[in-house]
Amino acid sequence: MVELKDLDKLKFPNNFFWGASISSHQVEGGVFNNWTEWEKKNSNRLALESKNRSWLRNWSEIKDFASDPNNYISGSGADHYNRYLEDFTLAKNLNLNAIRFSFEWSRIQPNESTFDKEAINHYKRYVFKLKEFGFEPFATIWHWSLPIWFEGKGGFENPENLRYFEKYVEILANEFSQDIKFWIVHNEPRIYTSESFLNGRWPPQKKSVFTYLKVLMNLQKAHFKAYDILKLINPNLQIGIAENIASYTSKGNIFDQLARIIFNWYELRIIRMYKSKLDFIGLNYYFHRHLNKLRLSKLGEDINTSDLGWELYPQGIKSPLLKLKSMGKPIIITENGLADSKDKHRSWFLKLTIKSIAETIRDGVDVRGYLHWSLIDNFEWDSGFWPRFGLIEIDFKNKSRKIRKSGFLYSEIIQLFSQQQNDLSQKS
Ligand code: BGC
């Protein structure tokens, strides 16, 4: 067990970003996009299928929520669109100095020929307030939800449609390039393409290797264009990607070792595709996978799991960080967290994650920030509202907010390292 006092011996670079992340569809509420339409059509099915999760340790606690179709409708959600000032105030209490958010494309361009001035002004006020509160904004241009008209034209499957994405990026670049330095063009292109075009779980629910590869290539092209558009307007902008990379261990048999090497290679391969147009790499770390006889198995019987059944292996973050070192780019951890409605595990998980990050920094990895997922409880895509990722708990009925115990712990950790930096700068 890591104690707070043990962290005191660790070091973080000056100006390290301590923050949290959110995305528009998952917290804003009141959106109208391809997901909201899909949710309406699929909520009953998802509620029925929830019994496939009865293997979860905490199934008895979640089954009433998970089997209710309303759980799968994002609706007014956390209403962050209207309550962002309240959330920023709480984030300030947590001592954060950075917040990652995403623009909701369907608000900014509700139809092909309209860029909505009011929506753009909303985000102007939003970014102004972020900065006034002292948060460094990390803006994601696209975090998975699409305008309905864009999906209707075939979305990112059709290379002809990239021109629409470019126009959207151009508008954002013109409106925000003076106020936002850090940009993330796409969130997790590999996860999006796998879930939407290979496994058929998310809209538009296709299952085709060919389409999967096509969309992956189109997203890369879209990123390259976006990079050029943003840099042309302001060459000082820092542009990155956020990608999910797991840590792998294997039991020892040669085939497991080989599989581990292939998985590692493939996940890094995606980042390499983007490498020539990246100023930083955003790492989203959630998963540890243990290979045993070519199957995914538990690292040990006593390993803790999140409410979603994901193994909690925070020290595993070292593995993707060390792998990314070879890219020679600064790294920001753009997401990391766990679904933990009772807040049983988040505190030790945070301490061990932060300790592991400090150790990789000591070993020469250039990590510049840690943004926890999530600032507030969010809508968890096809799992709906029951998985609780927030440092801040939301009562979705009356929208009230409450900082979780682990949230306070995170604020103490940040305070500890800020104090350390102040002491150092006073000495020098
Ligand atoms: C996604 C988030 C999601 C989180 C937890 C990440 O892969 O970017 O949108 O909420 O995982 O599942």
mmCIF file of C-alpha atoms in Angstrom, residues 22-407:
data_model
loop_
_atom_site.group_PDB
_atom_site.id
_atom_site.type_symbol
_atom_site.label_atom_id
_atom_site.label_comp_id
_atom_site.label_asym_id
_atom_site.label_seq_id
_atom_site.Cartn_x
_atom_site.Cartn_y
_atom_site.Cartn_z
ATOM 1 C CA ILE A 22 -14.287 14.893 -19.885
ATOM 2 C CA SER A 23 -15.941 14.679 -23.311
ATOM 3 C CA SER A 24 -18.939 16.538 -24.686
ATOM 4 C CA HIS A 25 -21.330 13.661 -25.351
ATOM 5 C CA GLN A 26 -20.544 12.075 -22.015
ATOM 6 C CA VAL A 27 -21.191 15.075 -19.772
ATOM 7 C CA GLU A 28 -22.882 17.987 -21.518
ATOM 8 C CA GLY A 29 -26.423 16.670 -21.793
ATOM 9 C CA GLY A 30 -28.977 17.971 -24.278
ATOM 10 C CA VAL A 31 -27.075 16.985 -27.427
ATOM 11 C CA PHE A 32 -28.519 15.691 -30.676
ATOM 12 C CA ASN A 33 -26.096 13.512 -32.614
ATOM 13 C CA ASN A 34 -25.609 9.996 -34.019
ATOM 14 C CA TRP A 35 -25.271 8.568 -30.496
ATOM 15 C CA THR A 36 -28.488 10.098 -29.154
ATOM 16 C CA GLU A 37 -30.389 8.580 -32.078
ATOM 17 C CA TRP A 38 -28.696 5.227 -31.642
ATOM 18 C CA GLU A 39 -29.415 5.223 -27.899
ATOM 19 C CA LYS A 40 -33.152 5.603 -28.536
ATOM 20 C CA LYS A 41 -33.153 2.636 -30.900
ATOM 21 C CA ASN A 42 -30.962 0.401 -28.738
ATOM 22 C CA SER A 43 -31.779 1.150 -25.092
ATOM 23 C CA ASN A 44 -34.215 -1.761 -24.696
ATOM 24 C CA ARG A 45 -31.793 -4.210 -26.247
ATOM 25 C CA LEU A 46 -28.907 -2.955 -24.093
ATOM 26 C CA ALA A 47 -31.041 -3.274 -20.956
ATOM 27 C CA LEU A 48 -31.921 -6.872 -21.838
ATOM 28 C CA GLU A 49 -28.346 -7.750 -22.732
ATOM 29 C CA SER A 50 -27.086 -6.347 -19.439
ATOM 30 C CA LYS A 51 -27.657 -9.767 -17.863
ATOM 31 C CA ASN A 52 -24.577 -10.905 -19.774
ATOM 32 C CA ARG A 53 -22.734 -8.978 -17.110
ATOM 33 C CA SER A 54 -24.044 -11.080 -14.252
ATOM 34 C CA TRP A 55 -20.488 -12.425 -13.807
ATOM 35 C CA LEU A 56 -19.471 -9.020 -12.407
ATOM 36 C CA ARG A 57 -18.584 -9.141 -8.694
ATOM 37 C CA ASN A 58 -20.888 -6.236 -7.915
ATOM 38 C CA TRP A 59 -23.729 -7.419 -10.165
ATOM 39 C CA SER A 60 -26.300 -7.385 -7.353
ATOM 40 C CA GLU A 61 -25.562 -3.692 -6.767
ATOM 41 C CA ILE A 62 -25.829 -2.630 -10.386
ATOM 42 C CA LYS A 63 -28.397 -4.941 -11.896
ATOM 43 C CA ASP A 64 -31.384 -2.651 -11.277
ATOM 44 C CA PHE A 65 -29.660 0.239 -13.036
ATOM 45 C CA ALA A 66 -28.196 -1.879 -15.800
ATOM 46 C CA SER A 67 -31.491 -3.526 -16.678
ATOM 47 C CA ASP A 68 -33.359 -0.208 -16.926
ATOM 48 C CA PRO A 69 -33.551 1.092 -20.541
ATOM 49 C CA ASN A 70 -33.364 4.708 -19.255
ATOM 50 C CA ASN A 71 -29.813 3.998 -18.144
ATOM 51 C CA TYR A 72 -28.833 3.922 -21.834
ATOM 52 C CA ILE A 73 -30.273 7.303 -22.839
ATOM 53 C CA SER A 74 -27.768 10.119 -22.388
ATOM 54 C CA GLY A 75 -30.557 12.750 -22.160
ATOM 55 C CA SER A 76 -29.740 15.698 -19.936
ATOM 56 C CA GLY A 77 -26.916 13.658 -18.326
ATOM 57 C CA ALA A 78 -24.694 15.627 -15.999
ATOM 58 C CA ASP A 79 -25.880 18.889 -17.605
ATOM 59 C CA HIS A 80 -22.319 20.154 -17.715
ATOM 60 C CA TYR A 81 -23.303 22.383 -20.653
ATOM 61 C CA ASN A 82 -25.234 24.580 -18.236
ATOM 62 C CA ARG A 83 -23.399 23.806 -15.015
ATOM 63 C CA TYR A 84 -19.790 24.120 -16.117
ATOM 64 C CA LEU A 85 -19.086 26.978 -13.714
ATOM 65 C CA GLU A 86 -20.095 24.794 -10.797
ATOM 66 C CA ASP A 87 -17.829 22.033 -12.117
ATOM 67 C CA PHE A 88 -14.911 24.419 -12.631
ATOM 68 C CA THR A 89 -15.339 25.682 -9.069
ATOM 69 C CA LEU A 90 -15.162 22.117 -7.760
ATOM 70 C CA ALA A 91 -12.180 21.367 -10.005
ATOM 71 C CA LYS A 92 -10.452 24.412 -8.529
ATOM 72 C CA ASN A 93 -11.084 22.983 -5.050
ATOM 73 C CA LEU A 94 -9.304 19.869 -6.280
ATOM 74 C CA ASN A 95 -6.221 22.010 -7.065
ATOM 75 C CA LEU A 96 -6.295 21.034 -10.741
ATOM 76 C CA ASN A 97 -4.391 23.182 -13.220
ATOM 77 C CA ALA A 98 -5.583 21.542 -16.468
ATOM 78 C CA ILE A 99 -8.861 20.315 -17.934
ATOM 79 C CA ARG A 100 -9.363 18.293 -21.090
ATOM 80 C CA PHE A 101 -12.743 18.739 -22.750
ATOM 81 C CA SER A 102 -14.122 18.156 -26.248
ATOM 82 C CA PHE A 103 -16.044 20.304 -28.689
ATOM 83 C CA GLU A 104 -19.380 18.824 -29.704
ATOM 84 C CA TRP A 105 -19.312 18.905 -33.502
ATOM 85 C CA SER A 106 -23.091 18.415 -33.754
ATOM 86 C CA ARG A 107 -23.669 21.653 -31.816
ATOM 87 C CA ILE A 108 -21.147 23.676 -33.810
ATOM 88 C CA GLN A 109 -22.358 22.391 -37.180
ATOM 89 C CA PRO A 110 -25.941 21.162 -36.698
ATOM 90 C CA ASN A 111 -26.354 20.768 -40.441
ATOM 91 C CA GLU A 112 -24.064 20.764 -43.419
ATOM 92 C CA SER A 113 -24.495 24.438 -44.229
ATOM 93 C CA THR A 114 -24.749 25.972 -40.728
ATOM 94 C CA PHE A 115 -22.086 26.858 -38.231
ATOM 95 C CA ASP A 116 -24.000 27.829 -35.131
ATOM 96 C CA LYS A 117 -22.767 31.152 -33.763
ATOM 97 C CA GLU A 118 -24.445 30.590 -30.394
ATOM 98 C CA ALA A 119 -22.729 27.202 -29.932
ATOM 99 C CA ILE A 120 -19.370 28.724 -30.870
ATOM 100 C CA ASN A 121 -19.956 31.550 -28.402
ATOM 101 C CA HIS A 122 -20.826 29.036 -25.726
ATOM 102 C CA TYR A 123 -17.420 27.386 -26.147
ATOM 103 C CA LYS A 124 -15.794 30.840 -26.213
ATOM 104 C CA ARG A 125 -17.284 31.612 -22.819
ATOM 105 C CA TYR A 126 -16.348 28.110 -21.663
ATOM 106 C CA VAL A 127 -12.677 28.467 -22.663
ATOM 107 C CA PHE A 128 -12.539 32.003 -21.278
ATOM 108 C CA LYS A 129 -13.756 30.704 -17.916
ATOM 109 C CA LEU A 130 -11.377 27.733 -17.984
ATOM 110 C CA LYS A 131 -8.497 30.147 -18.311
ATOM 111 C CA GLU A 132 -9.891 32.596 -15.798
ATOM 112 C CA PHE A 133 -9.995 29.745 -13.267
ATOM 113 C CA GLY A 134 -6.347 29.012 -14.089
ATOM 114 C CA PHE A 135 -6.847 25.739 -15.992
ATOM 115 C CA GLU A 136 -4.772 24.948 -19.073
ATOM 116 C CA PRO A 137 -7.361 23.846 -21.653
ATOM 117 C CA PHE A 138 -6.691 20.642 -23.578
ATOM 118 C CA ALA A 139 -9.228 20.619 -26.414
ATOM 119 C CA THR A 140 -10.302 17.466 -28.197
ATOM 120 C CA ILE A 141 -11.712 18.229 -31.629
ATOM 121 C CA TRP A 142 -13.556 14.943 -31.976
ATOM 122 C CA HIS A 143 -14.415 12.483 -29.195
ATOM 123 C CA TRP A 144 -16.544 9.946 -31.105
ATOM 124 C CA SER A 145 -19.971 11.594 -31.444
ATOM 125 C CA LEU A 146 -20.918 12.719 -34.959
ATOM 126 C CA PRO A 147 -23.468 15.133 -36.408
ATOM 127 C CA ILE A 148 -26.335 13.109 -37.850
ATOM 128 C CA TRP A 149 -25.952 14.658 -41.301
ATOM 129 C CA PHE A 150 -22.276 13.616 -41.365
ATOM 130 C CA GLU A 151 -23.034 10.042 -40.395
ATOM 131 C CA GLY A 152 -25.816 10.052 -43.010
ATOM 132 C CA LYS A 153 -23.193 10.750 -45.674
ATOM 133 C CA GLY A 154 -21.164 7.743 -44.545
ATOM 134 C CA GLY A 155 -19.103 9.438 -41.797
ATOM 135 C CA PHE A 156 -15.397 8.674 -41.817
ATOM 136 C CA GLU A 157 -15.963 5.627 -43.994
ATOM 137 C CA ASN A 158 -16.138 7.829 -47.057
ATOM 138 C CA PRO A 159 -12.886 9.674 -47.879
ATOM 139 C CA GLU A 160 -14.957 12.330 -49.708
ATOM 140 C CA ASN A 161 -16.320 13.387 -46.319
ATOM 141 C CA LEU A 162 -12.961 14.425 -44.927
ATOM 142 C CA ARG A 163 -13.530 17.865 -46.435
ATOM 143 C CA TYR A 164 -16.390 18.393 -43.932
ATOM 144 C CA PHE A 165 -14.138 17.533 -41.026
ATOM 145 C CA GLU A 166 -11.499 19.907 -42.428
ATOM 146 C CA LYS A 167 -14.018 22.741 -42.581
ATOM 147 C CA TYR A 168 -15.030 22.070 -38.979
ATOM 148 C CA VAL A 169 -11.355 22.139 -37.921
ATOM 149 C CA GLU A 170 -10.833 25.377 -39.849
ATOM 150 C CA ILE A 171 -13.696 27.019 -37.963
ATOM 151 C CA LEU A 172 -12.289 25.885 -34.616
ATOM 152 C CA ALA A 173 -8.791 26.964 -35.581
ATOM 153 C CA ASN A 174 -10.017 30.445 -36.576
ATOM 154 C CA GLU A 175 -12.106 30.877 -33.466
ATOM 155 C CA PHE A 176 -9.895 29.305 -30.802
ATOM 156 C CA SER A 177 -6.253 29.176 -31.872
ATOM 157 C CA GLN A 178 -5.419 32.263 -29.800
ATOM 158 C CA ASP A 179 -6.879 30.826 -26.620
ATOM 159 C CA ILE A 180 -6.070 27.128 -26.718
ATOM 160 C CA LYS A 181 -2.515 25.876 -27.036
ATOM 161 C CA PHE A 182 -3.010 22.096 -26.667
ATOM 162 C CA TRP A 183 -5.151 20.295 -29.243
ATOM 163 C CA ILE A 184 -6.068 16.633 -29.556
ATOM 164 C CA VAL A 185 -7.498 15.988 -32.999
ATOM 165 C CA HIS A 186 -9.028 12.558 -32.349
ATOM 166 C CA ASN A 187 -9.752 10.532 -29.283
ATOM 167 C CA GLU A 188 -8.627 6.887 -29.581
ATOM 168 C CA PRO A 189 -9.043 6.241 -33.316
ATOM 169 C CA ARG A 190 -8.217 2.561 -32.801
ATOM 170 C CA ILE A 191 -10.868 1.958 -30.146
ATOM 171 C CA TYR A 192 -13.469 3.891 -32.145
ATOM 172 C CA THR A 193 -12.823 1.937 -35.333
ATOM 173 C CA SER A 194 -12.698 -1.409 -33.498
ATOM 174 C CA GLU A 195 -15.971 -0.881 -31.645
ATOM 175 C CA SER A 196 -17.863 0.736 -34.526
ATOM 176 C CA PHE A 197 -16.573 -1.184 -37.556
ATOM 177 C CA LEU A 198 -15.044 -4.437 -36.340
ATOM 178 C CA ASN A 199 -16.953 -5.628 -33.257
ATOM 179 C CA GLY A 200 -20.218 -4.000 -34.274
ATOM 180 C CA ARG A 201 -20.966 -2.770 -30.754
ATOM 181 C CA TRP A 202 -21.223 0.986 -31.365
ATOM 182 C CA PRO A 203 -22.891 2.955 -34.127
ATOM 183 C CA PRO A 204 -22.962 2.267 -37.045
ATOM 184 C CA GLN A 205 -22.429 -1.340 -35.792
ATOM 185 C CA LYS A 206 -20.484 -2.753 -38.717
ATOM 186 C CA LYS A 207 -18.359 -5.867 -38.638
ATOM 187 C CA SER A 208 -15.830 -5.746 -41.414
ATOM 188 C CA VAL A 209 -12.044 -5.852 -41.310
ATOM 189 C CA PHE A 210 -11.959 -4.009 -44.604
ATOM 190 C CA THR A 211 -14.120 -1.116 -43.323
ATOM 191 C CA TYR A 212 -12.170 -1.043 -40.082
ATOM 192 C CA LEU A 213 -8.901 -0.538 -41.967
ATOM 193 C CA LYS A 214 -10.465 1.987 -44.322
ATOM 194 C CA VAL A 215 -11.775 4.145 -41.458
ATOM 195 C CA LEU A 216 -8.444 3.882 -39.643
ATOM 196 C CA MET A 217 -6.663 5.211 -42.740
ATOM 197 C CA ASN A 218 -9.221 7.981 -43.266
ATOM 198 C CA LEU A 219 -8.868 9.127 -39.679
ATOM 199 C CA GLN A 220 -5.138 9.332 -40.095
ATOM 200 C CA LYS A 221 -5.597 11.477 -43.206
ATOM 201 C CA ALA A 222 -8.065 13.669 -41.321
ATOM 202 C CA HIS A 223 -5.530 14.129 -38.537
ATOM 203 C CA PHE A 224 -2.792 15.128 -40.988
ATOM 204 C CA LYS A 225 -5.039 17.742 -42.595
ATOM 205 C CA ALA A 226 -6.164 19.062 -39.226
ATOM 206 C CA TYR A 227 -2.550 19.360 -38.112
ATOM 207 C CA ASP A 228 -1.673 21.471 -41.159
ATOM 208 C CA ILE A 229 -4.744 23.689 -40.804
ATOM 209 C CA LEU A 230 -4.031 24.406 -37.136
ATOM 210 C CA LYS A 231 -0.313 24.986 -37.646
ATOM 211 C CA LEU A 232 -0.910 27.344 -40.550
ATOM 212 C CA ILE A 233 -3.060 29.532 -38.359
ATOM 213 C CA ASN A 234 -0.745 29.368 -35.371
ATOM 214 C CA PRO A 235 2.566 27.477 -35.622
ATOM 215 C CA ASN A 236 2.960 27.523 -31.836
ATOM 216 C CA LEU A 237 0.025 25.235 -31.219
ATOM 217 C CA GLN A 238 0.816 21.832 -29.731
ATOM 218 C CA ILE A 239 -1.096 19.117 -31.500
ATOM 219 C CA GLY A 240 -1.482 15.532 -30.391
ATOM 220 C CA ILE A 241 -3.545 12.398 -30.422
ATOM 221 C CA ALA A 242 -5.075 10.507 -27.482
ATOM 222 C CA GLU A 243 -4.689 6.752 -27.876
ATOM 223 C CA ASN A 244 -5.432 3.812 -25.663
ATOM 224 C CA ILE A 245 -2.441 1.559 -25.011
ATOM 225 C CA ALA A 246 -2.621 -1.432 -22.698
ATOM 226 C CA SER A 247 0.042 -3.152 -20.659
ATOM 227 C CA TYR A 248 0.624 -6.833 -21.383
ATOM 228 C CA THR A 249 2.169 -9.588 -19.352
ATOM 229 C CA SER A 250 2.445 -13.237 -20.296
ATOM 230 C CA LYS A 251 2.756 -16.475 -18.404
ATOM 231 C CA GLY A 252 5.863 -17.738 -20.054
ATOM 232 C CA ASN A 253 4.914 -20.018 -22.871
ATOM 233 C CA ILE A 254 6.521 -18.994 -26.149
ATOM 234 C CA PHE A 255 3.189 -18.422 -27.933
ATOM 235 C CA ASP A 256 2.002 -16.076 -25.183
ATOM 236 C CA GLN A 257 5.233 -14.154 -25.429
ATOM 237 C CA LEU A 258 4.833 -13.918 -29.164
ATOM 238 C CA ALA A 259 1.228 -12.732 -28.824
ATOM 239 C CA ARG A 260 2.351 -10.096 -26.336
ATOM 240 C CA ILE A 261 4.983 -8.847 -28.778
ATOM 241 C CA ILE A 262 2.414 -8.663 -31.587
ATOM 242 C CA PHE A 263 -0.144 -6.750 -29.479
ATOM 243 C CA ASN A 264 2.519 -4.327 -28.307
ATOM 244 C CA TRP A 265 3.738 -3.828 -31.839
ATOM 245 C CA TYR A 266 0.243 -3.241 -33.228
ATOM 246 C CA GLU A 267 -0.755 -0.661 -30.630
ATOM 247 C CA LEU A 268 2.441 1.293 -31.164
ATOM 248 C CA ARG A 269 2.071 0.940 -34.922
ATOM 249 C CA ILE A 270 -1.055 3.108 -34.779
ATOM 250 C CA ILE A 271 0.830 5.915 -33.045
ATOM 251 C CA ARG A 272 3.692 5.532 -35.526
ATOM 252 C CA MET A 273 1.206 6.177 -38.348
ATOM 253 C CA TYR A 274 0.656 9.640 -36.874
ATOM 254 C CA LYS A 275 4.211 10.311 -35.715
ATOM 255 C CA SER A 276 5.260 12.842 -38.341
ATOM 256 C CA LYS A 277 2.426 15.152 -37.337
ATOM 257 C CA LEU A 278 2.413 14.966 -33.572
ATOM 258 C CA ASP A 279 3.849 17.469 -31.109
ATOM 259 C CA PHE A 280 2.894 15.313 -28.149
ATOM 260 C CA ILE A 281 1.378 11.918 -27.499
ATOM 261 C CA GLY A 282 -1.681 11.542 -25.299
ATOM 262 C CA LEU A 283 -1.783 8.198 -23.511
ATOM 263 C CA ASN A 284 -5.088 6.791 -22.291
ATOM 264 C CA TYR A 285 -4.233 3.931 -19.957
ATOM 265 C CA TYR A 286 -6.942 1.624 -18.610
ATOM 266 C CA PHE A 287 -6.158 -1.968 -19.470
ATOM 267 C CA HIS A 288 -3.848 -4.654 -18.288
ATOM 268 C CA ARG A 289 -3.970 -7.913 -20.212
ATOM 269 C CA HIS A 290 -2.388 -11.105 -18.983
ATOM 270 C CA LEU A 291 -1.865 -13.826 -21.563
ATOM 271 C CA ASN A 292 -1.954 -17.431 -20.487
ATOM 272 C CA LYS A 293 -2.130 -20.240 -23.069
ATOM 273 C CA LEU A 294 -3.179 -17.700 -25.684
ATOM 274 C CA ARG A 295 -6.137 -16.587 -23.611
ATOM 275 C CA LEU A 296 -6.673 -13.473 -21.587
ATOM 276 C CA SER A 297 -6.612 -14.505 -17.969
ATOM 277 C CA LYS A 298 -6.351 -12.923 -14.548
ATOM 278 C CA LEU A 299 -2.926 -11.996 -13.287
ATOM 279 C CA GLY A 300 -3.909 -13.561 -9.960
ATOM 280 C CA GLU A 301 -7.061 -14.605 -8.147
ATOM 281 C CA ASP A 302 -6.756 -11.772 -5.642
ATOM 282 C CA ILE A 303 -6.389 -8.956 -8.195
ATOM 283 C CA ASN A 304 -8.918 -6.157 -7.675
ATOM 284 C CA THR A 305 -11.292 -5.222 -10.462
ATOM 285 C CA SER A 306 -13.301 -2.112 -11.263
ATOM 286 C CA ASP A 307 -17.104 -2.079 -11.397
ATOM 287 C CA LEU A 308 -16.782 -2.899 -15.102
ATOM 288 C CA GLY A 309 -14.668 -5.947 -14.276
ATOM 289 C CA TRP A 310 -11.437 -4.410 -15.592
ATOM 290 C CA GLU A 311 -8.300 -5.524 -13.726
ATOM 291 C CA LEU A 312 -6.825 -2.791 -11.570
ATOM 292 C CA TYR A 313 -3.134 -2.801 -12.353
ATOM 293 C CA PRO A 314 -2.011 0.835 -12.018
ATOM 294 C CA GLN A 315 1.712 -0.001 -12.051
ATOM 295 C CA GLY A 316 1.117 -1.289 -15.593
ATOM 296 C CA ILE A 317 1.123 2.323 -16.831
ATOM 297 C CA LYS A 318 4.916 2.078 -16.855
ATOM 298 C CA SER A 319 4.845 -0.306 -19.776
ATOM 299 C CA PRO A 320 3.100 1.957 -22.363
ATOM 300 C CA LEU A 321 5.078 4.944 -21.081
ATOM 301 C CA LEU A 322 8.390 3.138 -21.574
ATOM 302 C CA LYS A 323 7.283 1.970 -25.019
ATOM 303 C CA LEU A 324 6.319 5.488 -26.031
ATOM 304 C CA LYS A 325 9.732 6.776 -24.986
ATOM 305 C CA SER A 326 11.098 5.493 -28.295
ATOM 306 C CA MET A 327 8.903 8.013 -30.176
ATOM 307 C CA GLY A 328 10.927 10.872 -28.730
ATOM 308 C CA LYS A 329 7.866 13.093 -28.084
ATOM 309 C CA PRO A 330 6.520 14.611 -24.879
ATOM 310 C CA ILE A 331 3.743 12.533 -23.328
ATOM 311 C CA ILE A 332 0.601 13.690 -21.570
ATOM 312 C CA ILE A 333 -1.527 11.071 -19.850
ATOM 313 C CA THR A 334 -4.822 12.232 -21.311
ATOM 314 C CA GLU A 335 -6.981 9.599 -19.556
ATOM 315 C CA ASN A 336 -6.656 7.068 -16.754
ATOM 316 C CA GLY A 337 -9.215 5.983 -14.229
ATOM 317 C CA LEU A 338 -11.729 3.374 -13.147
ATOM 318 C CA ALA A 339 -15.432 2.782 -12.651
ATOM 319 C CA ASP A 340 -15.822 2.650 -8.875
ATOM 320 C CA SER A 341 -19.205 3.810 -7.640
ATOM 321 C CA LYS A 342 -18.419 3.110 -3.977
ATOM 322 C CA ASP A 343 -15.008 4.793 -4.248
ATOM 323 C CA LYS A 344 -13.402 1.682 -2.745
ATOM 324 C CA HIS A 345 -10.356 1.534 -4.984
ATOM 325 C CA ARG A 346 -9.813 4.944 -6.552
ATOM 326 C CA SER A 347 -7.536 6.278 -3.779
ATOM 327 C CA TRP A 348 -4.941 3.498 -3.751
ATOM 328 C CA PHE A 349 -5.220 3.277 -7.530
ATOM 329 C CA LEU A 350 -4.388 6.990 -7.847
ATOM 330 C CA LYS A 351 -1.443 6.803 -5.461
ATOM 331 C CA LEU A 352 0.096 3.800 -7.175
ATOM 332 C CA THR A 353 -0.480 5.288 -10.640
ATOM 333 C CA ILE A 354 1.189 8.557 -9.663
ATOM 334 C CA LYS A 355 4.083 6.732 -8.028
ATOM 335 C CA SER A 356 4.574 4.662 -11.199
ATOM 336 C CA ILE A 357 4.520 7.773 -13.400
ATOM 337 C CA ALA A 358 7.143 9.438 -11.206
ATOM 338 C CA GLU A 359 9.343 6.349 -11.515
ATOM 339 C CA THR A 360 9.155 6.375 -15.304
ATOM 340 C CA ILE A 361 9.995 10.092 -15.312
ATOM 341 C CA ARG A 362 13.020 9.258 -13.165
ATOM 342 C CA ASP A 363 13.923 6.649 -15.796
ATOM 343 C CA GLY A 364 14.005 9.304 -18.499
ATOM 344 C CA VAL A 365 10.472 9.291 -19.930
ATOM 345 C CA ASP A 366 9.269 12.782 -20.800
ATOM 346 C CA VAL A 367 5.823 12.864 -19.127
ATOM 347 C CA ARG A 368 4.364 16.363 -18.860
ATOM 348 C CA GLY A 369 0.924 15.821 -17.349
ATOM 349 C CA TYR A 370 -1.645 13.511 -15.801
ATOM 350 C CA LEU A 371 -5.343 14.022 -16.578
ATOM 351 C CA HIS A 372 -7.604 11.686 -14.651
ATOM 352 C CA TRP A 373 -10.738 10.259 -16.258
ATOM 353 C CA SER A 374 -13.093 11.624 -15.281
ATOM 354 C CA LEU A 375 -13.676 14.979 -13.635
ATOM 355 C CA ILE A 376 -17.353 14.184 -13.057
ATOM 356 C CA ASP A 377 -19.456 11.039 -13.403
ATOM 357 C CA ASN A 378 -20.220 10.556 -17.080
ATOM 358 C CA PHE A 379 -22.342 8.703 -19.609
ATOM 359 C CA GLU A 380 -20.293 5.616 -20.396
ATOM 360 C CA TRP A 381 -21.320 4.984 -24.026
ATOM 361 C CA ASP A 382 -23.150 1.649 -24.451
ATOM 362 C CA SER A 383 -22.890 0.958 -20.699
ATOM 363 C CA GLY A 384 -24.861 4.103 -19.855
ATOM 364 C CA PHE A 385 -24.786 5.848 -16.505
ATOM 365 C CA TRP A 386 -24.112 3.140 -13.938
ATOM 366 C CA PRO A 387 -20.278 2.959 -14.301
ATOM 367 C CA ARG A 388 -19.026 5.822 -12.142
ATOM 368 C CA PHE A 389 -15.662 7.246 -13.179
ATOM 369 C CA GLY A 390 -15.835 10.690 -11.554
ATOM 370 C CA LEU A 391 -13.611 12.352 -8.994
ATOM 371 C CA ILE A 392 -16.875 14.200 -8.458
ATOM 372 C CA GLU A 393 -20.051 12.212 -7.943
ATOM 373 C CA ILE A 394 -23.233 13.269 -9.722
ATOM 374 C CA ASP A 395 -26.748 12.535 -8.610
ATOM 375 C CA PHE A 396 -28.257 12.295 -12.088
ATOM 376 C CA LYS A 397 -31.779 12.917 -10.764
ATOM 377 C CA ASN A 398 -31.208 16.344 -9.277
ATOM 378 C CA LYS A 399 -27.784 17.010 -10.869
ATOM 379 C CA SER A 400 -26.169 17.742 -7.514
ATOM 380 C CA ARG A 401 -22.398 17.301 -7.275
ATOM 381 C CA LYS A 402 -20.207 16.020 -4.473
ATOM 382 C CA ILE A 403 -16.434 15.553 -4.411
ATOM 383 C CA ARG A 404 -15.549 11.919 -3.674
ATOM 384 C CA LYS A 405 -13.040 11.045 -0.939
ATOM 385 C CA SER A 406 -10.579 10.002 -3.636
ATOM 386 C CA GLY A 407 -11.065 13.428 -5.238
#
